[in-house]
Amino acid sequence: MRCTHDRVKMREGTIINRGLEDEMEVWGYRPCLWKRILVGVGVVCSGGLLLLLLYWLPEWGVKGTCSHTSLKDAHTLLLRTTDEFRQWFRAKVHVMLAPGKGPFDNLDLESTSQLPNGDGDHSSSSAQEGLHGKFSEGQYVQIQYFTHHSTKYYWNNETENFDTYKGLEDVKVSCAGIHADHTTGLSKTLQDYRRLFFEENEIAVKVPSLFMLLIKEVLNPFYVFQLFSVILWSAEDYYYYATAIVIMSVISIATSLYTIKKQYVMLHDMVASHSVVRVSVCRGGKDIQEAMSTELVPGDVVIIPANGIIMPCDAVLIQGTCIVNESMLTGESIPVTKTSLPSVGAEAASSYDIEEHKRHTLFCGTHVIQTRFYTGELVKAVVVRTGFSTEKGQLVCSILYPKPTDFKLYRDAYLFLLCLVGVAGIGFIYTIVLSIMNEVPAKTIIIESLDIITITVPPALPAAMTAGIVYAQRRLKRVGIFCISPQRINVCGQLNLVCFDKTGTLTEDGLDLWGIQRAKDGSFSPPESDPAKDSLVNSGFVACMATCHSLTRIDGELSGDPLDLKMFSATGWILEEPTEEETALHNPIMPTVVRPPKHPVPEANQNDCLTQNMELSELTTYEIGVVRQFPFSSALQRMSVVVRRLGDKHMQAYLKGAPEMVASLCKQHTVPLSFAETMETYTRKGFRVIALAHRQLESKFSWHKVQSLSRDLIETNMEFLGLIVMQNKIKQETAGVLHELRQANIRTLMVTGDNMLTAISVARDCGMVLAFEKVIIADAAPPKDLQPASITWQYTENPTETVKDSQTVEINVEEGMCNEQQPPQEQSYHFAMSGRAFAVITEYFPQLIPKLALRGTVFGRMAPDQKTQLVEILQSIDYTVGMCGDGANDCGALKRAHSGISLSELEASVASPFTSSTSNISCVPILIREGRAALITSFCVFKFMALYSIIQYLSVTLLYSILSNLGDFQFLFIDIAIILIIAFTMSLNPAWKELVRRCPPSSLISGPLLFSVLTQILTCLVFQVLAFLLVQQQSWYEIWTPQSDACNISGSSLPLSPNVTTPHNHKNIKNYENTTLFYVSSFQYLAVAIVFSKGKPFRQPSYKNWPFMLSCMGLYTFLLFILLNPVPAIDSFLEVNPVLLLLHEVDENRVRSPRCSASPQIVCVPHDWRITLVIIVIVNVAVSFMLEILILDIILWRLVFRGNQGGNRHTESPSAATPQVSNERWASSFLSWLFCRRNKPPRVRYKHLSLELQDDSDWPPRPSSVTYAGDAQSLTSAAP
């Protein structure tokens, strides 16, 4: 039983990286001799094709050559991602010898000699050589590991699984523990030992050689198929066409190699710059050594130089303060203050977490601009992560190993290609059977049957489909939108929801100070507009504004958060920072000093907190020194400082932050009773409000003691000072863009870290929420005192109540539209919630999440990870989500969305597929328009290339029936002169000038596209068969056989002169059927190209695409000319039979005239047949246009494909219906029944949900009602 259980467990696989983005299943395998022998035989028998197949499908390669085993005994691992892509990978297991099982094992290495540095490839032999002689044989520990995507996974005997070592966090050390155990640094021996596991501290982007890139590119299935085609064509003596394809392939491969190589070199240069530097490392306390940054391992203590450094690793500050530019990671050019990790208090007792303690962590790649330190003491940091485990390393990994673009178009394209392969299979069998029946030689059967496959699957398809994306990328670049993931352009065409950040995206970056409102004796004073006036200089409120910030001087200029800059500049005070020389003269740290611009101190106000217990003289300068700073934390929503005024015996603490948070930390009697009402008044008007508080510290707090205090001890029992009211103006372009998106039925919502009521006000002002629409606030509370979690539904007041018009559209419940119009009662509300409520609802009310996501429009106080989570929720109900942010705290959401648009031009834009050089949201509709144009272009090109292959397939199949084929130069003319020129010029149509309500199709397997393709195939088939049969019915026609001489038959049934002889053509290229089908099919290629090249509503009309129009007109003219007026040289090149009119008796001189004697194999036929061909072509074109334009685009689209989806159209009364409407409804019903689309349910989840909610009388919840967790029967219960 145990063996059976183990086998089942092996079959199921083991999860590694559980719960993480790169979660994978892993299976163990060991080599199997008999399987390898069988595969070897198969490779030889298949001429190497089996080896290629196993290369393309790693799971087949492993399963075909190995047998299952446990992970511990495995030699080879098979990995599969658990996401929607289910990608397979193969990894080889290596063994290394080390003196311990893990990097943080307690080993007595001090007495041993130095271990060798890890070289990144610790095989069994290399590790043994390095450790031999240092430890006895019994001390060796064999450690299995494998490498995947630049990350090493080591075998863990305890968990019986492979684990990764990220860094110091792996040992779950507390903040206090870092101070206690990791401040002296590592010995050289211990450092070398840890490097065996962590390898060199380098983000090594290896640039592959051109040879390796060439091999990888050439082994692409597409190029292998082309190689197969070229060999086949060469065997048929189609040298010219084969040479043309080889030249195109070489150009394509060279271009691809150049692009890939360039990207690798750019990424390598970006990462390599400043990645290897010299650093000072602590060795056992006081001993400091110079070392290369590549030698660093987690646990090392590095010295941060005073003149700054670009960090080569992730390290946590344990001593001193740093000013850091983190724009490389966050997109914020604002310098950030990093303080030392707490060593005492509640925060020090918590485990160190790189995300939670990021305000104390210096990240790899960020630039340390300045350091602050104590006299005689250095700024020190403990290395926590190195190499690819760092934040920068993870970013590089996401670039090196991106997830595949999951887009329905590409999945459907593969299915469509499989259908073409199926069609080719039918032709393959047909050719073999026909050839055997006609006793064709075996070599010819093989060549011609394989040739039908190369005809059916067009070799130029990938290049042609990429053209539209490349052209769109160039157009985007011209308007300042840069793209690092071109495949995402097509995805932009399907966006039906866009999330916007608020500050810096919808509103201006900077805030203007509207005014201040001080609090005194538990009530608010009237608002004041100028905090710099003389009467306020000595107030605690202005002192808080002047000191509670993270500003610093860089090159003499104040730099920092824009809000802090506005707040400080409003006071008119001056900030002075100490120089290195001044710092060295003082025993304690020299503080940053702020002071008013001129005055000596005005008369002391004994009631003012700053003037209590102070001994002042008239000459005393009013200066305040910042002793300690607790940086702003988005999780805590506040920052604070400890200051001392010159001459004061007591220190003061000042606090600034979100009003609700600040009020909760203040003594209740100091908070005005009208606090909530005042806050609501400001936030409803769209103001951003910041609260200030202060506290006088006890005299026992000394300078040094304050440096080690926890912020929790400081930020309590504060006294409320008042409110700073900032005005965040909406950008000029915002309202117009949101209106354009709304008119196009693209849903918009706001995701911001700002106050929710402020966000609601901005949403109303910019038109995201219309004036007459209700906003329902979902205020959720977690369980408390035996009470379950609950949601209180609060309806905000509408500024005006008007009748809702038919233009307000939110949710699409119609197949052909982005969002469907709905009855007014269904469209009159939006949900809004805070990050706190969002967290409670996702945990305790998961069943409500889809409903709230369907109508949620405003999300305030959202943390960065909550923004990402919201994007994932919207994607889970089948929205195609775009995210537009300024790149500061939106990186996660920008990466997770289908299309992320960063308004920051900094290096952080690497995380976003699109970056706009304009700092407003006007780029969003431009990107969607170009995406729609590129998407429609992809559909047009795919349909055209599919029809091209089918048309050629039909021609060749018909010719095979008479043992004929198209000639080499005919293939060359069709594929080069017609197909490539048309395919690449039809992609040049620019985007339509405005966004329309209708969405482009997202699937090739859809009614309109299938109808279009199938009807055109049938049309081409009918007219080719008609021409093929009709030519055989002509009175001058002679049935061709391999022994016949067609040139001896004239149009007047008179034999040609016996002096004119024709050598036998063994290929049978020159015959009436060949000529007829060549002309008919050539015109069919052009007809379907024009029919499929759609313009409005997603692209500019084709007549504005002058290269395409010139190409079509030129080809039409050329084909008509050689059809009606044959040119012997051209006919000879194309191997066609010119159809000549014999107006007079045929004699020897006439036959030998230059026009007819250019090719001695020319067969002369009456002029009437040429006119007949022109008529066939004209009727063919007319039928194609009628089917595509009149039937599909007008009738069927209007009555069927955009019709009833689940009965969500609101019906009109019979009396109100006009005869025209009644007829249209009847026609729609009949055609819907005919196409099996009547009452067909929507395909996507959010449309299903919308239909369900229309019939739910309890939704939305009623005003002031409360929903409790676990109440499954009733959604809401009335509030008491």
Coordinates of N, CA and C in Angstrom, one line a residue, residues 315-412:
A315 N 20.2 45.7 1.3 CA 20.8 45.7 2.7 C 19.9 46.6 3.6
V316 N 19.9 46.2 4.9 CA 19.1 46.9 5.8 C 20.0 47.8 6.7
L317 N 19.6 49.0 6.9 CA 20.4 50.0 7.7 C 20.4 49.6 9.2
I318 N 21.5 49.5 9.8 CA 21.5 49.3 11.2 C 22.1 50.4 12.0
Q319 N 22.7 51.4 11.2 CA 23.3 52.5 11.9 C 23.4 53.7 10.9
G320 N 22.9 54.9 11.3 CA 22.9 56.0 10.4 C 21.6 56.2 9.6
T321 N 21.7 57.2 8.8 CA 20.5 57.6 7.9 C 21.0 57.8 6.5
C322 N 20.2 57.5 5.5 CA 20.6 57.7 4.1 C 19.5 58.4 3.3
I323 N 19.9 59.2 2.4 CA 19.0 59.8 1.4 C 19.2 59.0 0.1
V324 N 18.1 58.4 -0.4 CA 18.2 57.5 -1.5 C 17.3 57.9 -2.6
N325 N 17.8 57.8 -3.9 CA 16.9 57.9 -5.0 C 16.6 56.5 -5.5
E326 N 15.3 56.2 -5.4 CA 14.8 54.8 -5.8 C 14.0 54.8 -7.1
S327 N 14.3 55.8 -8.0 CA 13.5 55.9 -9.2 C 13.7 54.6 -10.1
M328 N 14.8 53.9 -10.0 CA 15.0 52.7 -10.8 C 14.0 51.7 -10.5
L329 N 13.5 51.6 -9.2 CA 12.6 50.6 -8.8 C 11.1 51.1 -8.8
T330 N 10.9 52.3 -8.3 CA 9.6 52.8 -8.0 C 9.1 53.8 -9.1
G331 N 10.0 54.4 -9.8 CA 9.5 55.4 -10.7 C 9.4 56.8 -10.1
E332 N 9.7 56.9 -8.8 CA 9.6 58.1 -8.1 C 11.0 58.8 -8.1
S333 N 11.1 60.0 -8.6 CA 12.4 60.7 -8.6 C 12.6 61.4 -7.3
I334 N 11.6 61.3 -6.4 CA 11.7 62.0 -5.1 C 12.7 61.2 -4.2
P335 N 13.7 61.9 -3.7 CA 14.6 61.2 -2.7 C 13.9 60.7 -1.5
V336 N 14.2 59.6 -1.0 CA 13.6 58.9 0.1 C 14.6 58.9 1.3
T337 N 14.1 59.2 2.5 CA 15.0 59.0 3.6 C 14.9 57.6 4.2
K338 N 16.0 57.0 4.4 CA 16.0 55.7 5.0 C 16.7 55.8 6.4
T339 N 16.0 55.2 7.3 CA 16.5 55.3 8.7 C 16.9 53.9 9.2
S340 N 17.6 53.9 10.3 CA 18.2 52.6 10.8 C 17.0 51.7 11.3
L341 N 17.2 50.4 11.3 CA 16.2 49.5 11.7 C 16.0 49.6 13.2
P342 N 14.8 49.6 13.7 CA 14.5 49.7 15.1 C 15.2 48.6 15.9
S343 N 15.7 48.9 17.0 CA 16.4 47.9 17.8 C 15.7 47.6 19.2
V344 N 14.7 48.5 19.5 CA 13.9 48.3 20.7 C 12.5 48.5 20.4
G345 N 11.6 48.0 21.3 CA 10.2 48.3 21.1 C 9.5 47.2 20.4
A346 N 8.2 47.4 20.2 CA 7.3 46.3 19.6 C 7.8 46.0 18.1
E347 N 8.2 47.1 17.4 CA 8.6 46.8 16.0 C 9.9 46.0 15.9
A348 N 10.7 46.2 16.9 CA 12.0 45.5 16.9 C 11.8 44.0 17.2
A349 N 10.7 43.7 17.9 CA 10.5 42.3 18.2 C 9.9 41.5 17.0
S350 N 9.4 42.2 16.0 CA 8.8 41.6 14.8 C 9.9 41.0 13.9
S351 N 9.5 40.0 13.2 CA 10.5 39.4 12.2 C 10.8 40.4 11.1
Y352 N 12.0 40.5 10.7 CA 12.4 41.4 9.6 C 11.7 40.9 8.3
D353 N 11.0 41.9 7.6 CA 10.4 41.6 6.3 C 10.8 42.7 5.4
I354 N 11.3 42.4 4.2 CA 11.9 43.4 3.3 C 10.8 44.3 2.8
E355 N 9.6 43.9 2.7 CA 8.5 44.8 2.3 C 8.0 45.6 3.4
E356 N 7.8 45.0 4.6 CA 7.3 45.7 5.7 C 8.3 46.8 6.2
H357 N 9.6 46.5 6.1 CA 10.6 47.4 6.6 C 11.4 48.0 5.5
K358 N 10.7 48.3 4.4 CA 11.4 48.9 3.2 C 11.9 50.3 3.5
R359 N 11.4 51.0 4.5 CA 11.9 52.3 4.9 C 13.2 52.3 5.6
H360 N 13.6 51.0 5.9 CA 15.0 50.9 6.5 C 15.9 50.1 5.6
T361 N 15.4 49.8 4.4 CA 16.1 48.9 3.5 C 16.6 49.6 2.3
L362 N 17.9 49.4 2.0 CA 18.5 50.0 0.8 C 18.5 48.9 -0.3
F363 N 17.8 49.2 -1.4 CA 17.6 48.2 -2.5 C 18.7 48.3 -3.5
C364 N 19.0 47.1 -4.1 CA 20.0 47.0 -5.1 C 19.6 47.9 -6.3
G365 N 20.6 48.6 -6.8 CA 20.4 49.5 -8.0 C 20.0 50.9 -7.6
T366 N 19.5 51.1 -6.4 CA 19.2 52.5 -6.0 C 20.4 53.3 -5.6
H367 N 20.3 54.6 -5.7 CA 21.4 55.5 -5.6 C 21.4 56.2 -4.2
V368 N 22.3 55.8 -3.3 CA 22.4 56.5 -2.1 C 23.1 57.9 -2.3
I369 N 22.4 58.9 -2.1 CA 22.9 60.3 -2.4 C 23.7 60.9 -1.3
Q370 N 23.2 60.7 -0.1 CA 23.8 61.3 1.1 C 23.7 60.3 2.3
T371 N 24.6 60.5 3.2 CA 24.4 59.7 4.5 C 24.5 60.7 5.6
R372 N 23.9 60.3 6.8 CA 24.0 61.1 8.0 C 24.5 60.1 9.1
F373 N 25.4 60.6 9.9 CA 26.1 59.6 10.9 C 26.5 60.3 12.1
Y374 N 26.8 59.5 13.1 CA 27.3 60.1 14.4 C 28.8 60.3 14.2
T375 N 29.4 61.1 15.1 CA 30.8 61.4 15.1 C 31.5 60.1 15.4
G376 N 32.5 59.7 14.6 CA 33.3 58.5 14.9 C 32.6 57.2 14.6
E377 N 31.3 57.3 14.1 CA 30.6 56.1 13.8 C 30.3 56.1 12.3
L378 N 30.2 54.9 11.8 CA 30.0 54.8 10.3 C 28.5 54.4 10.0
V379 N 28.1 54.7 8.8 CA 26.8 54.3 8.4 C 26.9 52.8 7.9
K380 N 26.2 51.9 8.6 CA 26.4 50.5 8.3 C 25.1 49.9 7.9
A381 N 25.2 48.8 7.1 CA 24.0 48.1 6.6 C 24.4 46.6 6.5
V382 N 23.4 45.8 6.9 CA 23.6 44.3 6.8 C 23.0 43.8 5.5
V383 N 23.8 43.1 4.7 CA 23.3 42.5 3.5 C 22.2 41.5 3.7
V384 N 21.1 41.6 3.1 CA 20.0 40.7 3.3 C 19.7 39.8 2.0
R385 N 20.0 40.4 0.8 CA 19.8 39.6 -0.4 C 20.8 40.0 -1.4
T386 N 21.2 39.0 -2.2 CA 22.2 39.3 -3.3 C 21.7 38.7 -4.6
G387 N 22.4 39.2 -5.7 CA 22.2 38.6 -7.0 C 20.7 38.7 -7.5
F388 N 20.2 37.6 -8.1 CA 18.9 37.6 -8.6 C 17.8 37.6 -7.6
S389 N 18.2 37.4 -6.3 CA 17.2 37.5 -5.2 C 16.8 38.9 -4.9
T390 N 17.6 39.9 -5.3 CA 17.3 41.3 -4.9 C 16.1 41.8 -5.7
E391 N 15.6 42.9 -5.3 CA 14.5 43.5 -6.0 C 14.8 43.8 -7.4
K392 N 16.0 44.3 -7.7 CA 16.5 44.6 -9.0 C 16.6 43.3 -9.8
G393 N 17.1 42.3 -9.1 CA 17.3 40.9 -9.8 C 16.0 40.4 -10.2
Q394 N 15.0 40.5 -9.4 CA 13.6 40.0 -9.7 C 13.1 40.8 -10.9
L395 N 13.3 42.1 -11.0 CA 12.9 42.9 -12.1 C 13.6 42.4 -13.4
V396 N 14.9 42.2 -13.3 CA 15.6 41.7 -14.5 C 15.1 40.3 -14.9
C397 N 14.8 39.5 -13.9 CA 14.2 38.1 -14.2 C 12.9 38.2 -15.0
S398 N 12.1 39.2 -14.6 CA 10.8 39.3 -15.2 C 11.0 39.8 -16.7
I399 N 12.1 40.5 -17.0 CA 12.4 40.9 -18.3 C 13.0 39.8 -19.1
L400 N 13.9 39.0 -18.5 CA 14.6 37.9 -19.2 C 13.6 36.8 -19.5
Y401 N 12.7 36.5 -18.5 CA 11.8 35.4 -18.7 C 10.3 35.8 -18.6
P402 N 9.9 36.6 -19.5 CA 8.5 37.1 -19.4 C 7.5 36.0 -19.6
K403 N 6.3 36.2 -19.0 CA 5.2 35.2 -19.3 C 4.7 35.4 -20.7
P404 N 4.3 34.4 -21.3 CA 3.7 34.5 -22.7 C 2.5 35.3 -22.7
T405 N 2.2 36.1 -23.8 CA 1.0 36.9 -23.9 C -0.1 36.0 -24.1
D406 N -1.1 36.0 -23.2 CA -2.3 35.1 -23.4 C -3.3 36.0 -24.0
F407 N -3.5 35.7 -25.3 CA -4.5 36.5 -26.1 C -5.2 35.5 -27.0
K408 N -6.6 35.6 -27.0 CA -7.4 34.7 -27.7 C -7.1 34.6 -29.2
L409 N -6.6 35.7 -29.7 CA -6.3 35.8 -31.2 C -5.3 34.7 -31.5
Y410 N -4.2 34.6 -30.7 CA -3.1 33.7 -31.0 C -3.5 32.3 -30.7
R411 N -4.3 32.0 -29.7 CA -4.8 30.7 -29.5 C -5.7 30.2 -30.7
D412 N -6.6 31.1 -31.1 CA -7.4 30.8 -32.2 C -6.6 30.6 -33.5

